[in-house]
Short mmCIF file of C-alpha atoms in Angstrom, two decimals:
data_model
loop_
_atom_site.label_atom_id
_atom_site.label_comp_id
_atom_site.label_asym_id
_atom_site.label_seq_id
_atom_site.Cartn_x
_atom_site.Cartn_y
_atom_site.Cartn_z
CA UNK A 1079 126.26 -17.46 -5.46
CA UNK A 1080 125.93 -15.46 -2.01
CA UNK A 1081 126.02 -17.76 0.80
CA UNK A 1082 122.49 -17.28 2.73
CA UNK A 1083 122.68 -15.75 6.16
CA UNK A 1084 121.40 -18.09 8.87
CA UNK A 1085 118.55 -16.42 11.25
CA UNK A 1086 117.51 -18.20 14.39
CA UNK A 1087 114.14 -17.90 15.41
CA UNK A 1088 113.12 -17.81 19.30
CA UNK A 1089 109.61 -18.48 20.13
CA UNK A 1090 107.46 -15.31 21.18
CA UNK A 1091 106.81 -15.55 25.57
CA UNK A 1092 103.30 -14.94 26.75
CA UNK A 1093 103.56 -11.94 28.48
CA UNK A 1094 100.18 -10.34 29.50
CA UNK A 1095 99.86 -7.10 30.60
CA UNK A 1096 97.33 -5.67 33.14
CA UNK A 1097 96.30 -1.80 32.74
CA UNK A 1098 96.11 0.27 36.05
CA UNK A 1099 96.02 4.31 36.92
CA UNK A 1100 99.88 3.76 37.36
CA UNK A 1101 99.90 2.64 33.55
CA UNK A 1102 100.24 -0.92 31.78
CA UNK A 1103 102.27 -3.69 34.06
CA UNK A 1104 103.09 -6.94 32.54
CA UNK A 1105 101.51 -10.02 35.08
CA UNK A 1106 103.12 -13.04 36.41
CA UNK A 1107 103.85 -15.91 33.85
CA UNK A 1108 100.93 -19.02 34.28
CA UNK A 1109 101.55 -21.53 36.74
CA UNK A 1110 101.53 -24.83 35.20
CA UNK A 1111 98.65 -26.90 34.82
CA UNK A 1112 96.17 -24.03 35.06
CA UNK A 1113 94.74 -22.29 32.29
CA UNK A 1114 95.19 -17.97 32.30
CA UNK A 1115 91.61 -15.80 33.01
CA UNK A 1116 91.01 -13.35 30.41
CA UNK A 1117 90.73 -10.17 32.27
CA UNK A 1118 87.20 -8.45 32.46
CA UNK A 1119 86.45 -5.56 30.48
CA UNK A 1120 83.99 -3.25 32.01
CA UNK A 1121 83.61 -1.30 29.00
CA UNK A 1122 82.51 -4.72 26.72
CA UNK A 1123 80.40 -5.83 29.58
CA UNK A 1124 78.49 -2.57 29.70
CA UNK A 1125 77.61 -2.67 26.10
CA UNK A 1126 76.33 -6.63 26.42
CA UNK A 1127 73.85 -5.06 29.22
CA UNK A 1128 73.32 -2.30 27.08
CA UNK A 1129 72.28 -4.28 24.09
CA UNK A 1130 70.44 -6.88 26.40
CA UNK A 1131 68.52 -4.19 27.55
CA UNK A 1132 67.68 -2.64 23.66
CA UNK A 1133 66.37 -6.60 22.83
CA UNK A 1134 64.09 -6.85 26.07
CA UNK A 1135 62.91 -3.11 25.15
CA UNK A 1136 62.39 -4.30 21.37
CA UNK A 1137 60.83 -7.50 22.62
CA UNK A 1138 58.09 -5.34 24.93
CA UNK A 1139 57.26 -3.17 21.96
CA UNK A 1140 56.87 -5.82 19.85
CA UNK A 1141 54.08 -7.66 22.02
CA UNK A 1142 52.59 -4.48 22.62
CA UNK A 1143 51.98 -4.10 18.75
CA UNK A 1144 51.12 -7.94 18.53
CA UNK A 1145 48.39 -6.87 21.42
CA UNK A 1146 47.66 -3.74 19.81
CA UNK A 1147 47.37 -5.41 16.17
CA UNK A 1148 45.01 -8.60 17.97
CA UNK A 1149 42.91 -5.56 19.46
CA UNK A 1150 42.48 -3.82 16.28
CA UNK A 1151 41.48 -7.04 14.55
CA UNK A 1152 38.87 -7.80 17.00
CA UNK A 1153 37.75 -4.29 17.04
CA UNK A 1154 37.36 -4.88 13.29
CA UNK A 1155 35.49 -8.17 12.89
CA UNK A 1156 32.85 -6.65 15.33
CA UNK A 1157 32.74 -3.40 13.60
CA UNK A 1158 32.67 -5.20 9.97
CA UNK A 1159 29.91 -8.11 11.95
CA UNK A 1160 27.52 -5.07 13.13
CA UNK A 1161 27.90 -3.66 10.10
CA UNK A 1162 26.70 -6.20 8.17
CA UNK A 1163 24.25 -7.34 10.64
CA UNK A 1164 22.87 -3.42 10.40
CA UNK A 1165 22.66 -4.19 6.58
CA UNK A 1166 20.97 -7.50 6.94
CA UNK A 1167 18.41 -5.61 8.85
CA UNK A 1168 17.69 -2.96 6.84
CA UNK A 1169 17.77 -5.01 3.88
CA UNK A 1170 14.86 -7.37 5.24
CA UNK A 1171 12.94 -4.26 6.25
CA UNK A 1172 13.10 -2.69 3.07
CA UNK A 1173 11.45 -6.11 1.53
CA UNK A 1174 9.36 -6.45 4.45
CA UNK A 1175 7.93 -3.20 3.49
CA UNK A 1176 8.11 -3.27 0.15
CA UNK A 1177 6.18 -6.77 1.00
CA UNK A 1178 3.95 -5.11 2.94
CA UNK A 1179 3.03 -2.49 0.34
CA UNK A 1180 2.06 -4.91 -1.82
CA UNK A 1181 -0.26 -7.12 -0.22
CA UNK A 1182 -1.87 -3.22 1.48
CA UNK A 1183 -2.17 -2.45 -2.20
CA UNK A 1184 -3.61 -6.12 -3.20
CA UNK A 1185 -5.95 -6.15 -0.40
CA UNK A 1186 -6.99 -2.59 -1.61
CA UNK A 1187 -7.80 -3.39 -4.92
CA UNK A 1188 -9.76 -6.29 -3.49
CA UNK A 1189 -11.96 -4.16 -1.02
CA UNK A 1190 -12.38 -1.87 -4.09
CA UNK A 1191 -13.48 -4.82 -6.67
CA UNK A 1192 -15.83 -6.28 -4.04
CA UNK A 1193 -17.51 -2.87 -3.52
CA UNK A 1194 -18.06 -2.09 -7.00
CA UNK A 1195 -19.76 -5.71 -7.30
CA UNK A 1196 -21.70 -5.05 -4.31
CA UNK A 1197 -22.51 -1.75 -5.74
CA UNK A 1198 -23.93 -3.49 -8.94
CA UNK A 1199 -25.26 -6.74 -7.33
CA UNK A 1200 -27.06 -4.38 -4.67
CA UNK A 1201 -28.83 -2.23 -7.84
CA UNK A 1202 -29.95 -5.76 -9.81
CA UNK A 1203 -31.14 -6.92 -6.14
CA UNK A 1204 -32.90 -3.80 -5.74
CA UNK A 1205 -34.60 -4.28 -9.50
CA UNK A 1206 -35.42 -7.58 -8.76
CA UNK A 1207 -37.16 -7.35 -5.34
CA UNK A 1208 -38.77 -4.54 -6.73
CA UNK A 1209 -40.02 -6.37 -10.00
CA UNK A 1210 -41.44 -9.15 -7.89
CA UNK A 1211 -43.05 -6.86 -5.42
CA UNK A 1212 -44.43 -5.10 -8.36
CA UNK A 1213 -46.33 -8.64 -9.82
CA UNK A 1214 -47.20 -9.60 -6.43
CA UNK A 1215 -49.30 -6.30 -6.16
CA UNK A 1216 -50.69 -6.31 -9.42
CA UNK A 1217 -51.76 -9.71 -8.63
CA UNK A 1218 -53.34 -8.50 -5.19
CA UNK A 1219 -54.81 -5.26 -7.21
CA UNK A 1220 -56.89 -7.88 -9.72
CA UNK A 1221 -57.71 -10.00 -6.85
CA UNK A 1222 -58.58 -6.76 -4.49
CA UNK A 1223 -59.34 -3.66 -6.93
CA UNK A 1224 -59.34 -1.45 -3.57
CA UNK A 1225 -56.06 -2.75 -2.32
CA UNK A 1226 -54.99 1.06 -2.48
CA UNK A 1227 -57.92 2.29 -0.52
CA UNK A 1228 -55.49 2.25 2.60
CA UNK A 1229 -53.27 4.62 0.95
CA UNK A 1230 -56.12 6.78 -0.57
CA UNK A 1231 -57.38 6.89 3.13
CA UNK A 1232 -54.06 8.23 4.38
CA UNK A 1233 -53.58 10.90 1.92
CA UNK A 1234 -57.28 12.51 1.88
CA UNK A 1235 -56.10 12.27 5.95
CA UNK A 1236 -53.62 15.04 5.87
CA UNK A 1237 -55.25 17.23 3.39
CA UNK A 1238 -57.78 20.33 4.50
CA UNK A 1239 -61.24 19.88 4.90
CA UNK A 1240 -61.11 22.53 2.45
CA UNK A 1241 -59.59 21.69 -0.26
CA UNK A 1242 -61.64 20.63 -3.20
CA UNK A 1243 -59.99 16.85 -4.16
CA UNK A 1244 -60.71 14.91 -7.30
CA UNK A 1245 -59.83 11.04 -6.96
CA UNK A 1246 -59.88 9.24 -10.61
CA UNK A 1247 -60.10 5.83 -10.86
CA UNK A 1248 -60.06 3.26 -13.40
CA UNK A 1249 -63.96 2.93 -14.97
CA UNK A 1250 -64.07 -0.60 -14.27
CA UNK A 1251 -63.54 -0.11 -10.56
CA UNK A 1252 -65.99 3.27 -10.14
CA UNK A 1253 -68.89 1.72 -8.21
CA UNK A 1254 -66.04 -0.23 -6.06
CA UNK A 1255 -64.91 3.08 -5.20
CA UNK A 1256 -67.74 4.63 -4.90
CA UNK A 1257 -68.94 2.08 -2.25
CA UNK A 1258 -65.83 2.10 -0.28
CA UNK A 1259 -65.54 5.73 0.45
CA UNK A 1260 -69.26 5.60 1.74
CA UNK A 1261 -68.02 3.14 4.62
CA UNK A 1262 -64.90 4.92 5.61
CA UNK A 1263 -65.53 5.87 9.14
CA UNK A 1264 -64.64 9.38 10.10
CA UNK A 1265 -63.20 10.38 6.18
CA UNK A 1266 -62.29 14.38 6.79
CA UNK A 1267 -63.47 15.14 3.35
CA UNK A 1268 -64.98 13.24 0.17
CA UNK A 1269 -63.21 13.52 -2.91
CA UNK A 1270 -65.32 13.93 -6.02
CA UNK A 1271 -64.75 10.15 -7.94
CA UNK A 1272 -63.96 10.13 -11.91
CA UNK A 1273 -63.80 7.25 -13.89
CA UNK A 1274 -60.61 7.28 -16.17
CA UNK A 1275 -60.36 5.32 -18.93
CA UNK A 1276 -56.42 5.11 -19.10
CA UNK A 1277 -56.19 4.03 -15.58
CA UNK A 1278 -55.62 0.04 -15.12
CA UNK A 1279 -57.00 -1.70 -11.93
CA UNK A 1280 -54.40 -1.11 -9.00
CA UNK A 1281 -53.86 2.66 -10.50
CA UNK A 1282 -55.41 5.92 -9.28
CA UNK A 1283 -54.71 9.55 -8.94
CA UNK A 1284 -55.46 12.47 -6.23
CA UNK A 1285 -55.77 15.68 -8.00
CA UNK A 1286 -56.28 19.22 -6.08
CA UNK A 1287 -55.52 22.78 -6.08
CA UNK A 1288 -51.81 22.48 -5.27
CA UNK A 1289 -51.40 19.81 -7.58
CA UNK A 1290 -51.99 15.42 -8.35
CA UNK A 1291 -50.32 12.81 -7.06
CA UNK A 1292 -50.10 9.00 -8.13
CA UNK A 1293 -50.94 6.25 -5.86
CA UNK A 1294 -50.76 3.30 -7.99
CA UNK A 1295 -48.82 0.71 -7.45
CA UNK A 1296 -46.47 1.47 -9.96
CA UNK A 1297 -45.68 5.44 -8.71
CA UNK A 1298 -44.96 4.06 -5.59
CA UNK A 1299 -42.85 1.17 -6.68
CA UNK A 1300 -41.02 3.56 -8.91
CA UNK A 1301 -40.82 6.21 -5.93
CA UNK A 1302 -39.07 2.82 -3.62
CA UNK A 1303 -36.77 2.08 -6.36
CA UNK A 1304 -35.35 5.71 -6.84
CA UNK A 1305 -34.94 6.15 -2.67
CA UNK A 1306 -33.50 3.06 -2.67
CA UNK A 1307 -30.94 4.04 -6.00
CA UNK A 1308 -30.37 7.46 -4.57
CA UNK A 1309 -29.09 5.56 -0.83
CA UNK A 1310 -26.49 3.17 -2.42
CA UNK A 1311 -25.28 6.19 -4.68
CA UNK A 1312 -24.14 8.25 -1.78
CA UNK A 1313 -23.28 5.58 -0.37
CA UNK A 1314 -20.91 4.69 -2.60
CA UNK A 1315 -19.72 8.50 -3.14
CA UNK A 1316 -19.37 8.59 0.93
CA UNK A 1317 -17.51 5.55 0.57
CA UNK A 1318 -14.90 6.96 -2.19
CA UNK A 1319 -14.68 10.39 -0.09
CA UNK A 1320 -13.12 8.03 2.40
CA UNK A 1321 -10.80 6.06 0.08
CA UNK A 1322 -9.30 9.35 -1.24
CA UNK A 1323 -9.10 10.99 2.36
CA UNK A 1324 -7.04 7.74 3.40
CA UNK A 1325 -4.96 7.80 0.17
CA UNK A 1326 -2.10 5.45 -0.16
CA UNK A 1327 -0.24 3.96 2.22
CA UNK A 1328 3.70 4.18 2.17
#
């Protein structure tokens, strides 16, 4: 067996070198008791700075997107707050109007209903003022058989002197007549007086030339009840001109 070679081994000595334009020079050993600087680098420093610099830059976008981001959030609740603020509005106007519409419409129908009850309440009123009015002068006419000599009087009034005029009168009331046209002061003509059978006391007729008209109390009831029909009839058509010219409202 080889014999094994023996190898002494001397400890390595700190020797630091220091690079300058003139090239690398080692520097002095330590002294003892004080602990060796570690030469600056300008090159390592530079890039610290350099990287300092690329955080603080990183840090100043970052706040400015943080502000940025907190802006557009802001901007957003308002935007999505007006918005549905806008559609709370229009939604209540839309069922104020629709709201609206209805009670117009309601309140139309109403106005319509009440007029057509008027409208029929007014002709039964009419009938019925006109059918008590009509008893209340036949019971004048068979208390007073002349109660229409005030009418006669008017009408032989605005008739020529002459004009031939027949007057008939119910038989029962002839001398009546007869009597009262003798004391009617300053009559412009006499009508010739005929007893007629079909006429009833309260009844009597003015015939002439041009024609006859009937002054009983029924003719002239009759003639009230048709002016009276014919004035809530355009009434009532002036009225629904009116309704249709307004038309609905939206």
């Amino acid at each position: 067996m080889p014999a094994t070679p023996n190898y002494k081994i001397e400890p390595l000595q700190y020797a630091p070198w220091q690079t300058t334009e003139e090239g690398a020079i080692p520097l002095p050993p330590p002294q003892e008791g004080l602990v060796a600087e570690r030469p600056r680098d300008p090159v390592n420093e530079l890039s610290v700075e350099r990287i300092n610099e690329r955080i603080r830059e990183l840090e100043r976008q970052l706040a400015e997107r943080e502000e940025l981001a907190a802006r557009q959030i802001a901007e957003a609740k308002t935007t999505a707050l007006r918005q549905a603020q806008e559609a709370q509005q229009s939604e209540t106007h839309a069922l104020q109007t629709r709201i609206a519409n209805q009670v117009t419409g309601a309140v139309q129908r109403f106005e319509a209903q009440c007029e057509s009850y008027f409208a029929q309440v007014e002709h039964e009123v009419v009938r019925l003022a006109l059918s008590i009015a009509s008893r209340v002068l036949h019971r004048e006419s068979q208390i007073d058989p002349l109660l229409l000599s005030g009418a006669v009087r008017v009408a032989l009034g605005q008739l020529s002197e002459s004009t031939d005029v027949t007057l008939r009168v119910p038989a029962a009331d002839l001398s009546l007549w007869t009597e009262m046209l003798r004391h009617i002061p300053n009559l412009p003509l006499h009508p010739q007086l005929v007893a007629d059978g079909s006429l009833e006391t309260g009844e009597c007729e003015i015939e002439t030339k041009m024609g006859s008209i009937d002054l009983g109390v029924k003719a002239q009831l009759g003639e009230i009840e048709r002016g009276f029909f014919d004035l809530l009839d355009r009434r009532q058509q002036l009225t629904g001109k009116k309704r249709a010219g307004a038309g609905p409202e939206a």
